XYZ file of C-alpha atoms in Angstrom:
633
model
C 87.072 265.367 -29.341
C 90.341 265.035 -27.967
C 89.332 263.428 -24.599
C 87.060 260.862 -26.735
C 90.142 259.702 -28.912
C 92.653 259.748 -25.588
C 90.520 257.225 -23.736
C 90.757 254.119 -26.027
C 94.341 254.985 -26.415
C 94.979 255.137 -22.633
C 93.056 251.685 -22.520
C 95.067 250.195 -25.359
C 98.421 251.576 -23.669
C 97.402 249.836 -20.388
C 96.804 246.329 -22.102
C 100.038 246.527 -23.934
C 102.063 247.494 -20.623
C 100.338 244.510 -19.182
C 101.236 241.973 -22.269
C 104.927 243.418 -21.919
C 104.916 242.456 -18.220
C 103.502 239.115 -18.543
C 105.989 238.121 -21.379
C 109.054 239.546 -19.575
C 111.446 236.911 -18.995
C 111.852 235.481 -15.454
C 114.509 232.922 -15.087
C 113.913 229.661 -17.338
C 110.467 230.725 -18.112
C 108.252 234.031 -18.756
C 106.088 235.598 -16.306
C 102.961 234.236 -17.749
C 104.321 230.890 -17.924
C 104.972 231.101 -13.925
C 101.636 232.402 -13.186
C 100.196 229.214 -15.326
C 102.337 227.048 -13.449
C 101.201 228.333 -10.157
C 97.601 228.634 -11.328
C 97.690 224.760 -12.228
C 99.372 223.607 -8.876
C 96.521 225.878 -7.034
C 93.920 224.313 -8.980
C 94.598 220.956 -8.466
C 95.018 221.790 -4.779
C 91.636 223.393 -4.702
C 89.710 220.247 -6.307
C 91.807 217.854 -4.351
C 92.006 218.967 -0.722
C 88.364 219.303 0.030
C 87.760 215.535 -0.561
C 91.143 214.471 0.976
C 90.295 216.336 4.257
C 86.913 215.381 4.368
C 87.467 211.582 3.786
C 85.546 209.606 6.497
C 87.605 207.626 9.316
C 87.235 203.906 8.282
C 87.705 200.825 10.121
C 88.238 197.329 8.197
C 87.350 194.020 9.934
C 88.134 190.742 8.006
C 86.603 187.549 8.678
C 86.978 184.518 6.586
C 84.532 181.606 5.513
C 85.886 178.420 4.445
C 84.185 175.532 3.132
C 85.035 171.924 1.894
C 85.240 171.984 -1.963
C 84.576 168.295 -2.365
C 81.089 169.123 -1.069
C 80.437 172.809 -2.107
C 82.838 173.014 -5.065
C 79.816 173.068 -7.762
C 78.973 176.484 -6.410
C 81.647 177.868 -8.587
C 80.176 176.616 -11.901
C 78.363 178.843 -14.113
C 74.517 178.920 -13.808
C 73.878 181.721 -16.161
C 75.623 184.275 -18.313
C 78.537 185.604 -16.226
C 77.108 184.557 -13.244
C 77.981 181.745 -10.871
C 76.458 179.879 -8.246
C 78.946 181.820 -5.559
C 77.691 185.193 -7.215
C 74.089 184.254 -6.304
C 75.048 183.122 -2.766
C 76.881 186.503 -2.033
C 73.827 188.524 -3.765
C 71.891 186.619 -1.399
C 73.886 187.225 1.620
C 74.195 190.906 0.907
C 70.394 191.201 0.460
C 69.692 189.170 3.703
C 71.919 191.625 5.513
C 70.103 194.472 3.911
C 66.847 193.613 5.018
C 68.129 192.577 8.563
C 69.216 196.019 8.907
C 66.220 197.446 7.742
C 64.153 195.463 10.333
C 65.771 197.406 12.771
C 65.178 200.529 11.227
C 68.381 201.238 10.137
C 68.947 202.392 6.735
C 72.747 202.793 6.527
C 73.387 199.384 4.884
C 75.340 199.851 1.561
C 76.700 203.248 2.265
C 80.408 203.812 1.697
C 81.079 203.598 5.395
C 78.646 200.957 6.320
C 78.923 197.735 3.931
C 80.109 194.486 3.546
C 82.479 193.366 0.877
C 83.063 189.774 -0.415
C 86.507 188.961 -1.459
C 87.101 185.787 -3.318
C 90.298 184.089 -2.252
C 91.754 180.718 -3.236
C 88.671 178.171 -4.024
C 87.018 177.158 -0.745
C 87.879 180.515 1.022
C 86.017 184.091 0.801
C 87.430 187.121 2.784
C 84.303 188.867 4.177
C 85.324 192.850 4.994
C 83.184 194.655 7.273
C 83.538 198.618 6.564
C 82.223 201.032 9.401
C 83.425 204.400 10.764
C 83.982 202.713 14.115
C 85.869 199.434 15.212
C 82.911 197.645 16.649
C 80.583 198.077 13.803
C 83.085 196.827 11.514
C 83.582 193.755 13.223
C 79.820 193.265 13.598
C 79.402 193.492 9.730
C 82.242 191.476 8.989
C 80.917 188.706 11.400
C 77.204 189.073 10.089
C 78.400 188.890 6.851
C 80.512 185.891 7.146
C 77.789 184.042 8.909
C 75.153 184.922 6.014
C 77.440 183.734 3.644
C 77.974 180.273 5.274
C 74.225 180.328 5.757
C 74.001 180.686 1.991
C 76.715 178.237 0.635
C 74.884 175.520 2.965
C 71.963 176.397 1.353
C 73.054 175.700 -1.635
C 73.881 172.370 -1.111
C 70.697 172.054 0.940
C 68.690 172.634 -2.318
C 69.944 169.916 -4.093
C 69.232 167.498 -1.459
C 65.923 168.915 -0.968
C 65.250 168.577 -4.704
C 66.091 164.748 -4.462
C 63.688 164.453 -1.375
C 60.941 166.328 -2.894
C 61.792 164.198 -6.140
C 61.329 161.070 -4.075
C 58.006 162.037 -2.537
C 56.576 163.288 -5.896
C 57.409 159.784 -7.334
C 55.604 158.148 -4.375
C 52.571 160.376 -4.917
C 52.520 159.533 -8.461
C 52.544 155.726 -7.880
C 49.875 156.002 -5.307
C 52.210 155.209 -2.294
C 50.599 155.910 1.054
C 52.780 157.379 3.751
C 53.318 156.019 6.942
C 51.009 158.027 9.741
C 54.157 158.490 11.892
C 56.524 159.945 9.222
C 55.650 163.580 9.886
C 58.610 164.960 7.740
C 57.459 163.201 4.659
C 53.974 164.645 5.081
C 55.502 168.203 5.519
C 57.463 167.574 2.265
C 54.169 166.631 0.564
C 52.690 170.010 2.081
C 55.656 172.175 0.336
C 55.185 169.921 -2.900
C 51.376 170.815 -3.053
C 51.859 174.665 -2.143
C 55.071 174.834 -4.633
C 56.659 176.514 -1.297
C 59.955 175.765 -2.712
C 60.732 176.964 -6.219
C 64.351 175.968 -7.565
C 66.176 176.865 -10.377
C 64.851 173.707 -12.152
C 61.483 172.280 -11.892
C 61.235 169.271 -9.461
C 61.005 165.989 -11.411
C 60.307 162.429 -10.062
C 63.348 160.730 -8.197
C 62.872 156.886 -7.897
C 65.843 156.509 -5.309
C 64.639 156.807 -2.077
C 65.835 159.823 -0.132
C 64.404 160.335 3.404
C 65.088 162.095 6.510
C 67.041 159.335 8.119
C 69.164 158.988 5.326
C 70.933 162.221 5.930
C 74.125 162.893 7.877
C 74.447 165.933 10.177
C 75.965 167.998 7.840
C 73.448 167.355 5.232
C 70.571 167.927 7.849
C 71.981 171.240 8.371
C 72.333 172.159 4.933
C 68.343 171.325 4.343
C 67.409 173.622 7.299
C 69.742 176.457 5.808
C 67.736 175.925 2.417
C 64.790 175.838 4.285
C 65.374 179.245 6.006
C 66.651 180.968 2.664
C 63.333 180.138 1.106
C 61.413 181.463 4.519
C 63.371 184.900 4.578
C 62.282 185.362 0.793
C 58.628 184.490 1.772
C 58.561 186.802 4.620
C 60.001 189.468 2.472
C 57.562 189.041 -0.163
C 54.471 189.078 2.327
C 55.848 192.368 3.614
C 56.018 193.657 0.227
C 52.365 192.632 -0.359
C 51.125 194.205 2.757
C 52.664 197.253 1.757
C 50.927 197.266 -1.779
C 47.598 196.378 0.128
C 47.807 199.272 2.307
C 48.494 201.704 -0.662
C 45.589 200.303 -2.301
C 43.428 200.102 0.675
C 44.445 203.009 3.055
C 44.833 200.631 6.064
C 48.615 201.780 6.741
C 47.414 203.508 10.036
C 45.555 200.493 11.467
C 47.373 198.696 14.030
C 44.832 195.909 15.305
C 45.443 192.858 13.140
C 41.788 191.822 12.970
C 40.599 195.287 12.193
C 42.955 195.562 9.341
C 42.192 192.220 7.903
C 38.522 193.013 7.958
C 39.194 196.231 6.015
C 41.415 194.495 3.483
C 38.800 191.777 3.079
C 36.070 194.714 2.416
C 38.302 196.602 0.253
C 39.003 193.429 -1.892
C 35.381 193.058 -2.725
C 34.963 196.195 -4.672
C 38.492 196.866 -5.812
C 39.508 194.128 -8.142
C 43.251 194.770 -7.969
C 43.511 194.611 -4.119
C 41.377 191.316 -4.365
C 44.189 189.725 -6.651
C 46.962 191.189 -4.359
C 45.059 189.817 -1.233
C 44.925 186.085 -2.802
C 48.510 186.365 -3.756
C 49.427 187.330 -0.190
C 47.560 184.511 1.573
C 48.893 181.952 -0.915
C 52.309 183.123 -0.088
C 51.417 182.955 4.089
C 50.392 179.079 3.187
C 53.731 178.872 1.510
C 55.549 180.287 4.104
C 54.096 178.241 6.942
C 54.772 175.129 5.536
C 58.551 175.971 5.209
C 58.068 177.065 9.005
C 56.602 173.882 9.764
C 59.349 171.796 8.230
C 62.055 174.010 9.967
C 60.423 173.594 13.292
C 60.266 169.687 12.858
C 63.959 169.713 12.032
C 65.168 171.728 14.804
C 63.135 170.076 17.285
C 63.390 166.287 15.879
C 66.805 166.275 14.155
C 68.484 168.466 16.310
C 69.329 171.097 13.613
C 71.351 174.163 14.982
C 73.040 176.614 13.326
C 76.658 177.647 14.463
C 78.771 179.510 12.190
C 82.050 179.072 14.118
C 82.046 175.376 14.627
C 84.604 173.931 12.375
C 82.676 171.873 9.760
C 82.147 171.666 6.026
C 81.385 175.285 6.171
C 82.151 177.687 8.889
C 83.582 181.221 9.404
C 86.781 182.450 11.218
C 85.388 185.484 13.222
C 86.912 188.644 12.740
C 89.501 190.501 15.129
C 88.470 193.878 16.475
C 90.421 196.442 14.148
C 93.198 198.514 16.452
C 93.193 201.595 14.227
C 91.360 203.092 11.258
C 92.612 202.688 7.550
C 94.920 205.323 6.809
C 93.947 208.203 5.001
C 97.107 209.121 3.161
C 96.557 212.811 3.443
C 100.310 213.895 2.513
C 100.932 211.381 -0.310
C 97.421 212.422 -2.114
C 98.029 215.917 -1.564
C 101.732 215.693 -3.204
C 100.103 213.580 -5.977
C 97.757 216.617 -6.510
C 100.888 218.935 -6.602
C 102.721 216.732 -8.965
C 99.584 216.577 -11.367
C 99.453 220.380 -11.266
C 102.873 220.795 -12.002
C 102.997 218.302 -14.887
C 99.619 219.657 -16.303
C 101.411 223.229 -15.935
C 104.568 221.930 -17.912
C 102.700 220.327 -20.661
C 100.627 223.766 -21.009
C 104.153 225.562 -21.144
C 105.468 222.797 -24.161
C 102.272 223.133 -25.852
C 102.535 227.243 -25.786
C 106.190 227.241 -27.022
C 105.585 224.707 -29.999
C 102.072 226.116 -30.784
C 101.854 229.751 -29.700
C 99.153 229.268 -27.350
C 99.469 232.657 -25.608
C 99.667 234.309 -28.876
C 96.429 232.734 -29.984
C 94.869 233.391 -26.494
C 95.626 237.205 -27.171
C 94.144 237.085 -30.623
C 91.193 235.504 -29.358
C 90.647 238.019 -26.556
C 90.974 240.680 -29.306
C 87.549 238.949 -30.774
C 85.890 238.246 -27.714
C 83.103 240.853 -28.945
C 82.617 238.573 -32.129
C 82.631 235.382 -29.806
C 79.927 237.052 -27.483
C 77.821 238.207 -30.365
C 77.872 234.881 -32.366
C 76.641 233.025 -29.228
C 73.691 235.386 -28.765
C 73.048 235.214 -32.523
C 72.663 231.406 -31.983
C 70.666 231.626 -29.232
C 68.298 234.081 -30.788
C 67.949 232.111 -33.925
C 67.164 228.976 -31.818
C 64.017 230.438 -30.794
C 63.472 232.940 -33.250
C 59.545 233.042 -34.262
C 58.727 230.626 -31.116
C 55.981 231.688 -28.675
C 57.478 229.947 -25.778
C 61.006 231.144 -26.661
C 63.509 230.732 -23.868
C 60.996 228.435 -22.024
C 61.848 225.870 -24.570
C 65.099 225.109 -22.628
C 62.906 224.431 -19.732
C 60.323 222.185 -21.699
C 62.436 220.181 -24.026
C 64.516 218.404 -21.393
C 61.338 218.023 -18.935
C 59.373 216.430 -21.585
C 62.375 213.901 -22.482
C 62.710 213.212 -18.443
C 58.772 212.409 -18.446
C 59.239 209.891 -21.197
C 61.933 208.152 -19.358
C 60.331 208.129 -16.027
C 57.074 206.652 -17.699
C 59.154 203.897 -19.526
C 61.408 203.095 -16.619
C 59.080 203.555 -13.686
C 55.681 201.957 -14.885
C 56.428 199.999 -18.152
C 60.203 198.504 -17.179
C 60.405 199.611 -13.761
C 64.178 199.481 -12.505
C 63.483 200.358 -8.749
C 65.614 203.267 -8.225
C 64.802 205.558 -5.661
C 63.851 209.129 -6.723
C 64.165 208.135 -10.614
C 63.301 211.559 -12.119
C 66.393 213.215 -10.366
C 68.341 210.477 -11.481
C 67.133 210.849 -14.805
C 67.618 214.560 -15.270
C 70.957 214.933 -13.665
C 72.234 212.575 -16.325
C 69.956 214.036 -19.510
C 70.995 217.856 -19.044
C 74.822 217.130 -19.352
C 73.912 214.649 -22.444
C 72.113 217.247 -24.121
C 74.891 219.870 -23.461
C 77.329 217.076 -24.769
C 75.319 215.952 -27.905
C 74.337 219.608 -29.078
C 77.891 220.758 -28.659
C 79.330 217.706 -30.837
C 76.879 218.020 -33.545
C 77.204 221.835 -33.875
C 80.791 221.780 -33.439
C 81.093 219.215 -36.210
C 79.212 221.477 -38.822
C 80.993 224.804 -37.438
C 83.092 225.565 -40.232
C 81.190 224.055 -42.837
C 77.893 225.992 -41.923
C 80.160 229.322 -42.027
C 81.892 228.583 -44.901
C 80.912 232.064 -46.448
C 82.377 233.810 -43.417
C 85.248 232.081 -43.610
C 86.317 232.777 -47.186
C 85.530 236.354 -46.970
C 86.681 237.782 -43.418
C 89.744 236.854 -41.566
C 89.192 235.937 -37.759
C 90.682 233.394 -35.755
C 89.008 230.101 -37.392
C 88.981 228.529 -33.458
C 86.358 231.062 -32.891
C 83.725 229.058 -34.669
C 83.684 225.590 -32.880
C 84.534 227.719 -29.569
C 81.104 229.441 -30.512
C 79.351 226.069 -30.930
C 80.397 224.979 -27.431
C 79.721 228.230 -25.763
C 76.155 228.379 -27.228
C 75.775 225.062 -25.995
C 76.773 225.576 -22.796
C 74.880 228.801 -22.222
C 71.752 226.548 -23.130
C 72.519 224.072 -20.621
C 72.977 226.843 -17.788
C 69.516 228.062 -18.776
C 68.136 224.642 -18.275
C 69.535 224.412 -14.732
C 66.579 225.924 -12.794
C 63.912 223.360 -14.147
C 66.613 221.043 -13.005
C 66.539 222.476 -9.673
C 62.551 222.589 -9.640
C 62.419 218.899 -10.369
C 64.646 218.013 -7.581
C 62.745 220.204 -5.019
C 59.480 218.845 -5.890
C 60.559 215.080 -6.122
C 62.154 215.266 -2.797
C 59.430 216.810 -0.973
C 57.119 214.550 -2.516
C 59.316 211.617 -1.707
C 60.761 212.459 1.725
C 58.659 215.841 2.756
C 61.720 217.428 2.819
C 64.729 218.714 0.875
C 68.063 216.597 0.913
C 70.425 219.091 -0.794
C 74.152 218.843 -0.109
C 76.954 221.174 0.178
C 78.859 218.883 -2.528
C 76.474 221.057 -5.307
C 79.604 223.653 -5.200
C 81.564 221.203 -7.346
C 78.973 221.785 -10.186
C 81.257 224.439 -11.906
C 84.205 222.396 -11.694
C 82.661 219.328 -13.170
C 80.990 221.792 -15.806
C 84.811 222.875 -16.503
C 85.869 219.489 -17.052
C 83.341 218.885 -19.636
C 83.653 222.117 -21.387
C 87.272 221.216 -21.977
C 86.589 217.817 -22.979
C 84.016 219.122 -25.680
C 85.990 222.116 -26.970
C 88.825 219.388 -27.911
C 86.161 217.362 -29.716
C 84.840 220.456 -31.484
C 88.157 221.665 -32.844
C 89.234 218.009 -33.771
C 85.828 217.229 -35.386
C 85.117 220.706 -37.086
C 88.638 220.441 -38.878
C 88.114 216.909 -39.827
C 84.581 217.510 -41.442
C 86.164 220.133 -43.882
C 88.280 217.751 -45.390
C 86.070 214.540 -44.982
C 82.384 215.531 -45.271
C 81.355 212.080 -44.059
C 82.241 212.787 -40.653
C 79.017 214.740 -40.338
C 76.904 211.968 -41.321
C 78.978 209.759 -39.160
C 78.736 211.526 -36.076
C 75.014 211.522 -35.870
C 75.215 207.504 -35.787
C 78.403 207.675 -33.194
C 76.101 210.170 -31.035
C 73.472 207.502 -30.936
C 75.677 204.767 -29.919
C 77.372 206.880 -27.540
C 74.173 207.722 -25.675
C 73.679 203.957 -24.829
C 77.403 203.445 -23.718
C 77.078 206.280 -21.147
C 75.040 205.632 -17.789
C 72.201 208.008 -18.727
C 69.025 205.930 -18.411
C 70.747 203.378 -16.129
C 73.594 203.339 -13.256
C 76.714 202.167 -14.428
C 76.606 199.762 -11.366
C 74.005 198.028 -13.491
C 77.107 196.521 -15.767
C 78.773 195.435 -12.332
C 82.174 196.736 -11.264
C 84.281 194.648 -13.221
C 86.319 194.879 -16.319
C 83.214 196.349 -18.359
C 82.429 199.185 -16.388
C 86.431 200.117 -16.147
C 86.609 200.142 -19.962
C 83.412 202.484 -20.090
C 84.952 204.825 -17.492
C 88.634 204.792 -19.023
C 87.392 204.928 -22.809
C 84.420 207.171 -22.454
C 85.253 210.218 -20.331
C 81.760 211.532 -20.436
C 80.744 208.243 -18.458
C 82.687 209.148 -15.543
C 81.312 213.031 -15.755
C 77.834 211.932 -15.711
C 78.707 209.785 -12.376
C 80.229 213.299 -11.284
C 77.303 215.110 -11.963
C 74.862 212.492 -10.190
C 77.495 211.905 -7.033
C 77.186 215.740 -6.328
C 73.700 216.215 -6.979
C 71.511 212.852 -6.749
C 74.058 210.426 -4.972
C 74.812 206.917 -5.381
C 71.686 205.068 -7.127
C 69.712 202.951 -4.109
C 66.567 200.961 -4.614
C 63.284 202.533 -3.596
C 62.801 203.094 -0.037
C 66.520 204.405 0.667
C 67.554 207.667 0.217
C 70.208 208.743 -1.879
C 73.108 210.333 -0.265
C 75.290 212.985 -2.498
C 79.111 213.190 -1.984
C 82.119 214.430 -3.712
C 83.636 212.520 -6.654
C 86.827 210.477 -5.857
C 90.020 212.567 -6.643
C 91.762 210.248 -8.552
C 88.673 210.183 -10.977
C 88.504 213.942 -11.253
C 92.027 213.792 -12.160
C 91.952 211.217 -14.667
C 89.043 212.935 -16.483
C 90.981 216.063 -16.293
C 93.972 214.918 -17.792
C 91.996 213.163 -20.574
C 90.116 216.208 -21.231
C 93.317 218.633 -21.689
C 94.920 215.553 -23.909
C 91.783 215.759 -26.165
C 91.664 219.635 -26.063
C 95.631 220.021 -26.850
C 95.237 217.189 -29.621
C 92.363 218.915 -31.042
C 94.029 222.163 -30.983
C 97.015 221.013 -32.610
C 95.132 219.409 -35.498
C 92.859 222.674 -35.999
C 95.998 224.744 -36.111
C 97.734 222.588 -38.873
C 94.641 222.306 -40.674
C 93.093 225.671 -40.588
C 95.422 227.462 -43.090
C 93.766 225.273 -45.893
C 90.148 225.593 -45.098
C 89.287 228.421 -47.826
C 90.782 225.937 -50.515
C 88.514 222.982 -49.209
C 85.338 225.253 -48.488
């Protein structure tokens, strides 16, 4: 009996001795405050150092595109909502570069260390930046990107000239005018009209003013050829896409002999209506491409049209200089910034502890740890009580939602993202955690009113239990996410494409939990005094879902002001992006492979600071109002 009593007494004495040691004054701070400060600095460094030290070596090469504003100035005019002709030219140039690299069996284009950036300068000038991990490729990318933009700017001007020339031919055809037998280019234009081989943003209308090849200057001839070349590239890509579809429908992918393959496709089209429609569309596209090709060949041979992007003219490029050194990686300043952030975080926590007694509250919560554990387990048991499948619902429910979104956005409204089921599940599970924690945290005090009024315990336990229960449910659903990733990667790539960046998962889960704990404390206290909060939060959750990049990539909104506002005012948007970056990678079109990576240090520090501010504010509000809960309930 004496031994039985002595063991708890010894354990209590030990904890008391540790408490006395931690609260002992050491200079300006107590020992536990020094430890907290060191922990904050060490934590900031542990998060910051891996991405700092693993940042790739990057070279920048800058080419310049200049063009005559008097001739091409309308390219800056809007052609749609938040869309100018220059935006279209840059998008077309980027797509042309991507297709040209794919043609060389190079799938790197678009990666952070192999890309082209177009930076608008003064009107009539665009800086084209090639980004690569070596100087030679950076220069090649910059020069190729600048040449392609010159081509697209000239094509924009050439399309208006072609509109007038085709309109003149349409006018003559409607009036029954017979073409001279020796006007070969006019015949080619008639062929383009007949086949509708040059679709434009506006329909071609009859144009009564004569506009022929002989009327064009050398600059205008170059513009027309560039417009035809741009359309030729698009038709060629469309043919390749249709051929790939036909191979999938008819099983002809392994046939290398053209005649044998075509015979197989014709036979397949007899019995397969989808293949027949696709084959007819492909043959029509081939005819359109050949009419464009004939016009280009004629203008090169007869009109002497040659493309020299470097020749100073109405639109030209200034080639990039080979970069002499990579861009600085700023290891020391970024490490110092991480230390500064950790120190500021530590001092902020110390200030909060002195004003609100954080340590005292943490000690009290630790004494009630068994209550917290039992309440979390109670919630988990109650959730699946009476259910035949029980725990399996943590796997089935998100899997079912994922299948709904995959069906909608892969078949009904295709978005063209690679490995879309992985894209969805990686965003959907953290969202479920958020929605569940916020909704249950808001009602945590109200739903336990009887417990609050009858028994004393730290009131913070209830919102924290709501978050802890949701976190446990999230963790239990991770095996299902892992299974989806494995199945999709094996089916798509034939191999696993997992990355070491998955080790950052606990860090991001901690950032999200800090953020949600602050919201649960704030909303749980607010709902006691304003019951409308309970009803309002359901509406806010629905709006929040669509303002968070769960079913779409944030890049859909572009990288402009709207995307920055979503990241700054919606921390969950950045958190979802963090999960995707370490597990899925950057969103890429079908045919490319998403490459996981490490989130940017600045973004993680920003979200961490935001979460701690919300937690501190939520705790402060909860402390100020918790003494009145009994009266309001």
